């Protein structure tokens, strides 16, 4: 009888851990989408300020605020060291595809004429918007997978151990 209770407790722990694992991955996916949307808003903010107001970058950075980028310290580093350093030194949840778009943007920002900077911002906006749209489209399916697969794997393991 005692063995039954130990097995039941182990099964419940395994099931709870699998549910928590799936929930943690769903939160990470949502954080990635929020950060990507915030970076898209930042690039748009930079473009609008260069295009319409011809402000210098340090003033543009000082005027932007978003909690998704402020919490990991990205905005503090951005204002202190610039875009390339902030991107390199901050732990963001964005993926490699987003970094592949942002790194060349960060390295080229502030170099060249005004029209070139505006074109660079527009190009980066388009690429980030495409990535954000594809991520948003696949999000419901990915969340369903993260809810179902770990739980089903745990249930399978429980059934195999019986």
PDB file of C-alpha atoms in Angstrom:
ATOM      1  CA  UNK A   1       0.000   0.000   0.000  1.00  0.00           C
ATOM      2  CA  UNK A   2       2.847   2.334   0.830  1.00  0.00           C
ATOM      3  CA  UNK A   3       4.417   1.745  -2.583  1.00  0.00           C
ATOM      4  CA  UNK A   4       1.168   2.820  -4.252  1.00  0.00           C
ATOM      5  CA  UNK A   5       1.221   6.205  -2.483  1.00  0.00           C
ATOM      6  CA  UNK A   6       4.853   6.779  -3.397  1.00  0.00           C
ATOM      7  CA  UNK A   7       4.105   5.987  -7.039  1.00  0.00           C
ATOM      8  CA  UNK A   8       1.031   8.238  -6.984  1.00  0.00           C
ATOM      9  CA  UNK A   9       3.046  11.102  -5.489  1.00  0.00           C
ATOM     10  CA  UNK A  10       5.765  10.615  -8.105  1.00  0.00           C
ATOM     11  CA  UNK A  11       3.189  10.577 -10.883  1.00  0.00           C
ATOM     12  CA  UNK A  12       1.620  13.801  -9.589  1.00  0.00           C
ATOM     13  CA  UNK A  13       5.028  15.463  -9.336  1.00  0.00           C
ATOM     14  CA  UNK A  14       5.907  14.402 -12.875  1.00  0.00           C
ATOM     15  CA  UNK A  15       2.585  15.658 -14.184  1.00  0.00           C
ATOM     16  CA  UNK A  16       2.893  18.978 -12.326  1.00  0.00           C
ATOM     17  CA  UNK A  17       6.454  19.463 -13.589  1.00  0.00           C
ATOM     18  CA  UNK A  18       5.394  18.833 -17.179  1.00  0.00           C
ATOM     19  CA  UNK A  19       2.547  21.353 -16.899  1.00  0.00           C
ATOM     20  CA  UNK A  20       4.904  23.941 -15.390  1.00  0.00           C
ATOM     21  CA  UNK A  21       7.457  23.264 -18.130  1.00  0.00           C
ATOM     22  CA  UNK A  22       4.855  23.912 -20.822  1.00  0.00           C
ATOM     23  CA  UNK A  23       3.628  27.073 -19.080  1.00  0.00           C
ATOM     24  CA  UNK A  24       7.198  28.401 -18.765  1.00  0.00           C
ATOM     25  CA  UNK A  25       7.780  27.907 -22.485  1.00  0.00           C
ATOM     26  CA  UNK A  26       4.502  29.669 -23.313  1.00  0.00           C
ATOM     27  CA  UNK A  27       5.593  32.624 -21.163  1.00  0.00           C
ATOM     28  CA  UNK A  28       8.965  32.686 -22.936  1.00  0.00           C
ATOM     29  CA  UNK A  29       7.242  32.739 -26.349  1.00  0.00           C
ATOM     30  CA  UNK A  30       4.990  35.601 -25.277  1.00  0.00           C
ATOM     31  CA  UNK A  31       7.969  37.535 -23.912  1.00  0.00           C
ATOM     32  CA  UNK A  32       9.765  37.052 -27.224  1.00  0.00           C
ATOM     33  CA  UNK A  33       6.757  38.471 -29.101  1.00  0.00           C
ATOM     34  CA  UNK A  34       6.504  41.463 -26.727  1.00  0.00           C
ATOM     35  CA  UNK A  35      10.209  42.240 -27.116  1.00  0.00           C
ATOM     36  CA  UNK A  36      10.018  41.917 -30.892  1.00  0.00           C
ATOM     37  CA  UNK A  37       7.038  44.293 -30.995  1.00  0.00           C
ATOM     38  CA  UNK A  38       8.914  46.735 -28.761  1.00  0.00           C
ATOM     39  CA  UNK A  39      12.004  46.607 -30.991  1.00  0.00           C
ATOM     40  CA  UNK A  40       9.803  47.202 -34.023  1.00  0.00           C
ATOM     41  CA  UNK A  41       8.297  50.220 -32.260  1.00  0.00           C
ATOM     42  CA  UNK A  42      11.820  51.460 -31.449  1.00  0.00           C
ATOM     43  CA  UNK A  43      12.945  51.226 -35.071  1.00  0.00           C
ATOM     44  CA  UNK A  44       9.765  53.025 -36.148  1.00  0.00           C
ATOM     45  CA  UNK A  45      10.395  55.705 -33.501  1.00  0.00           C
ATOM     46  CA  UNK A  46      13.962  56.169 -34.748  1.00  0.00           C
ATOM     47  CA  UNK A  47      12.814  56.454 -38.365  1.00  0.00           C
ATOM     48  CA  UNK A  48      10.066  58.963 -37.588  1.00  0.00           C
ATOM     49  CA  UNK A  49      12.401  61.151 -35.554  1.00  0.00           C
ATOM     50  CA  UNK A  50      15.106  61.109 -38.222  1.00  0.00           C
ATOM     51  CA  UNK A  51      12.616  61.640 -41.037  1.00  0.00           C
ATOM     52  CA  UNK A  52      10.427  64.363 -39.565  1.00  0.00           C
ATOM     53  CA  UNK A  53      12.467  66.041 -36.842  1.00  0.00           C
ATOM     54  CA  UNK A  54      16.123  65.323 -37.751  1.00  0.00           C
ATOM     55  CA  UNK A  55      16.994  64.686 -34.103  1.00  0.00           C
ATOM     56  CA  UNK A  56      20.335  63.191 -33.091  1.00  0.00           C
ATOM     57  CA  UNK A  57      20.310  59.561 -31.955  1.00  0.00           C
ATOM     58  CA  UNK A  58      20.942  60.236 -28.269  1.00  0.00           C
ATOM     59  CA  UNK A  59      17.818  62.425 -28.108  1.00  0.00           C
ATOM     60  CA  UNK A  60      15.789  59.835 -30.019  1.00  0.00           C
ATOM     61  CA  UNK A  61      16.878  57.133 -27.572  1.00  0.00           C
ATOM     62  CA  UNK A  62      16.040  59.325 -24.576  1.00  0.00           C
ATOM     63  CA  UNK A  63      12.475  59.887 -25.825  1.00  0.00           C
ATOM     64  CA  UNK A  64      11.635  56.211 -26.306  1.00  0.00           C
ATOM     65  CA  UNK A  65      10.202  54.130 -23.494  1.00  0.00           C
ATOM     66  CA  UNK A  66       8.772  50.618 -23.443  1.00  0.00           C
ATOM     67  CA  UNK A  67       8.513  48.304 -20.427  1.00  0.00           C
ATOM     68  CA  UNK A  68       9.403  45.229 -22.496  1.00  0.00           C
ATOM     69  CA  UNK A  69      12.811  46.743 -23.276  1.00  0.00           C
ATOM     70  CA  UNK A  70      13.271  48.618 -20.010  1.00  0.00           C
ATOM     71  CA  UNK A  71      12.992  45.573 -17.733  1.00  0.00           C
ATOM     72  CA  UNK A  72      16.014  43.666 -19.139  1.00  0.00           C
ATOM     73  CA  UNK A  73      18.047  46.901 -19.134  1.00  0.00           C
ATOM     74  CA  UNK A  74      18.155  47.356 -22.897  1.00  0.00           C
ATOM     75  CA  UNK A  75      17.014  50.996 -22.826  1.00  0.00           C
ATOM     76  CA  UNK A  76      19.558  51.943 -20.149  1.00  0.00           C
ATOM     77  CA  UNK A  77      22.387  50.446 -22.205  1.00  0.00           C
ATOM     78  CA  UNK A  78      20.964  51.969 -25.384  1.00  0.00           C
ATOM     79  CA  UNK A  79      21.091  55.466 -23.901  1.00  0.00           C
ATOM     80  CA  UNK A  80      24.520  54.967 -22.367  1.00  0.00           C
ATOM     81  CA  UNK A  81      26.392  53.012 -25.050  1.00  0.00           C
ATOM     82  CA  UNK A  82      24.328  53.010 -28.248  1.00  0.00           C
ATOM     83  CA  UNK A  83      22.384  50.406 -30.185  1.00  0.00           C
ATOM     84  CA  UNK A  84      25.183  47.884 -31.005  1.00  0.00           C
ATOM     85  CA  UNK A  85      26.345  47.687 -27.378  1.00  0.00           C
ATOM     86  CA  UNK A  86      22.797  47.432 -26.026  1.00  0.00           C
ATOM     87  CA  UNK A  87      22.009  44.626 -28.441  1.00  0.00           C
ATOM     88  CA  UNK A  88      25.216  42.750 -27.589  1.00  0.00           C
ATOM     89  CA  UNK A  89      25.120  43.204 -23.806  1.00  0.00           C
ATOM     90  CA  UNK A  90      21.425  42.658 -23.061  1.00  0.00           C
ATOM     91  CA  UNK A  91      19.792  39.257 -22.633  1.00  0.00           C
ATOM     92  CA  UNK A  92      16.778  39.564 -24.905  1.00  0.00           C
ATOM     93  CA  UNK A  93      14.435  36.710 -25.793  1.00  0.00           C
ATOM     94  CA  UNK A  94      14.543  37.404 -29.498  1.00  0.00           C
ATOM     95  CA  UNK A  95      15.691  34.659 -31.839  1.00  0.00           C
ATOM     96  CA  UNK A  96      18.535  34.404 -34.308  1.00  0.00           C
ATOM     97  CA  UNK A  97      16.388  35.607 -37.219  1.00  0.00           C
ATOM     98  CA  UNK A  98      15.594  38.824 -35.369  1.00  0.00           C
ATOM     99  CA  UNK A  99      19.232  39.302 -34.400  1.00  0.00           C
ATOM    100  CA  UNK A 100      20.277  38.774 -38.026  1.00  0.00           C
ATOM    101  CA  UNK A 101      18.119  41.781 -38.946  1.00  0.00           C
ATOM    102  CA  UNK A 102      18.988  43.961 -35.946  1.00  0.00           C
ATOM    103  CA  UNK A 103      22.779  43.581 -35.824  1.00  0.00           C
ATOM    104  CA  UNK A 104      23.458  45.103 -39.288  1.00  0.00           C
ATOM    105  CA  UNK A 105      20.906  47.818 -38.503  1.00  0.00           C
ATOM    106  CA  UNK A 106      22.632  48.650 -35.228  1.00  0.00           C
ATOM    107  CA  UNK A 107      26.061  48.738 -36.847  1.00  0.00           C
ATOM    108  CA  UNK A 108      24.904  51.002 -39.707  1.00  0.00           C
ATOM    109  CA  UNK A 109      22.746  53.347 -37.657  1.00  0.00           C
ATOM    110  CA  UNK A 110      24.174  56.849 -37.432  1.00  0.00           C
ATOM    111  CA  UNK A 111      26.455  56.413 -40.437  1.00  0.00           C
ATOM    112  CA  UNK A 112      25.529  57.973 -43.707  1.00  0.00           C
ATOM    113  CA  UNK A 113      23.136  60.617 -44.924  1.00  0.00           C
ATOM    114  CA  UNK A 114      19.641  61.213 -43.641  1.00  0.00           C
ATOM    115  CA  UNK A 115      17.970  59.510 -46.622  1.00  0.00           C
ATOM    116  CA  UNK A 116      20.175  56.453 -46.178  1.00  0.00           C
ATOM    117  CA  UNK A 117      19.246  56.243 -42.498  1.00  0.00           C
ATOM    118  CA  UNK A 118      15.543  56.513 -43.311  1.00  0.00           C
ATOM    119  CA  UNK A 119      15.852  53.765 -45.937  1.00  0.00           C
ATOM    120  CA  UNK A 120      17.747  51.577 -43.468  1.00  0.00           C
ATOM    121  CA  UNK A 121      15.018  52.071 -40.871  1.00  0.00           C
ATOM    122  CA  UNK A 122      12.261  51.294 -43.387  1.00  0.00           C
ATOM    123  CA  UNK A 123      14.022  48.119 -44.499  1.00  0.00           C
ATOM    124  CA  UNK A 124      14.539  46.988 -40.905  1.00  0.00           C
ATOM    125  CA  UNK A 125      10.921  47.815 -40.062  1.00  0.00           C
ATOM    126  CA  UNK A 126       9.681  45.684 -42.964  1.00  0.00           C
ATOM    127  CA  UNK A 127      11.864  42.721 -42.010  1.00  0.00           C
ATOM    128  CA  UNK A 128      10.924  42.916 -38.318  1.00  0.00           C
ATOM    129  CA  UNK A 129       7.239  43.289 -39.194  1.00  0.00           C
ATOM    130  CA  UNK A 130       7.436  40.127 -41.337  1.00  0.00           C
ATOM    131  CA  UNK A 131       9.081  38.234 -38.490  1.00  0.00           C
ATOM    132  CA  UNK A 132       6.541  39.538 -35.965  1.00  0.00           C
ATOM    133  CA  UNK A 133       3.656  38.598 -38.229  1.00  0.00           C
ATOM    134  CA  UNK A 134       4.922  35.054 -38.788  1.00  0.00           C
ATOM    135  CA  UNK A 135       5.545  34.664 -35.062  1.00  0.00           C
ATOM    136  CA  UNK A 136       2.043  35.924 -34.253  1.00  0.00           C
ATOM    137  CA  UNK A 137       0.494  33.536 -36.795  1.00  0.00           C
ATOM    138  CA  UNK A 138       2.285  30.509 -35.397  1.00  0.00           C
ATOM    139  CA  UNK A 139       1.797  31.492 -31.739  1.00  0.00           C
ATOM    140  CA  UNK A 140      -1.577  29.779 -31.116  1.00  0.00           C
ATOM    141  CA  UNK A 141      -0.332  26.491 -32.574  1.00  0.00           C
ATOM    142  CA  UNK A 142       2.915  26.661 -30.621  1.00  0.00           C
ATOM    143  CA  UNK A 143       1.046  27.398 -27.402  1.00  0.00           C
ATOM    144  CA  UNK A 144      -1.236  24.413 -27.998  1.00  0.00           C
ATOM    145  CA  UNK A 145       1.820  22.240 -28.520  1.00  0.00           C
ATOM    146  CA  UNK A 146       3.460  23.491 -25.319  1.00  0.00           C
ATOM    147  CA  UNK A 147       0.266  22.768 -23.404  1.00  0.00           C
ATOM    148  CA  UNK A 148      -0.224  19.292 -24.826  1.00  0.00           C
ATOM    149  CA  UNK A 149       3.152  17.664 -25.526  1.00  0.00           C
ATOM    150  CA  UNK A 150       4.822  17.844 -22.089  1.00  0.00           C
ATOM    151  CA  UNK A 151       1.632  16.710 -20.385  1.00  0.00           C
ATOM    152  CA  UNK A 152       1.132  13.835 -22.827  1.00  0.00           C
ATOM    153  CA  UNK A 153       4.769  12.806 -22.452  1.00  0.00           C
ATOM    154  CA  UNK A 154       4.387  12.742 -18.671  1.00  0.00           C
ATOM    155  CA  UNK A 155       1.173  10.727 -18.917  1.00  0.00           C
ATOM    156  CA  UNK A 156       2.866   8.265 -21.260  1.00  0.00           C
ATOM    157  CA  UNK A 157       5.736   7.873 -18.852  1.00  0.00           C
ATOM    158  CA  UNK A 158       3.292   7.315 -15.985  1.00  0.00           C
ATOM    159  CA  UNK A 159       1.451   4.651 -17.992  1.00  0.00           C
ATOM    160  CA  UNK A 160       4.709   2.916 -18.886  1.00  0.00           C
ATOM    161  CA  UNK A 161       5.756   2.775 -15.240  1.00  0.00           C
ATOM    162  CA  UNK A 162       2.552   1.035 -14.137  1.00  0.00           C
TER     163      UNK A 162
END
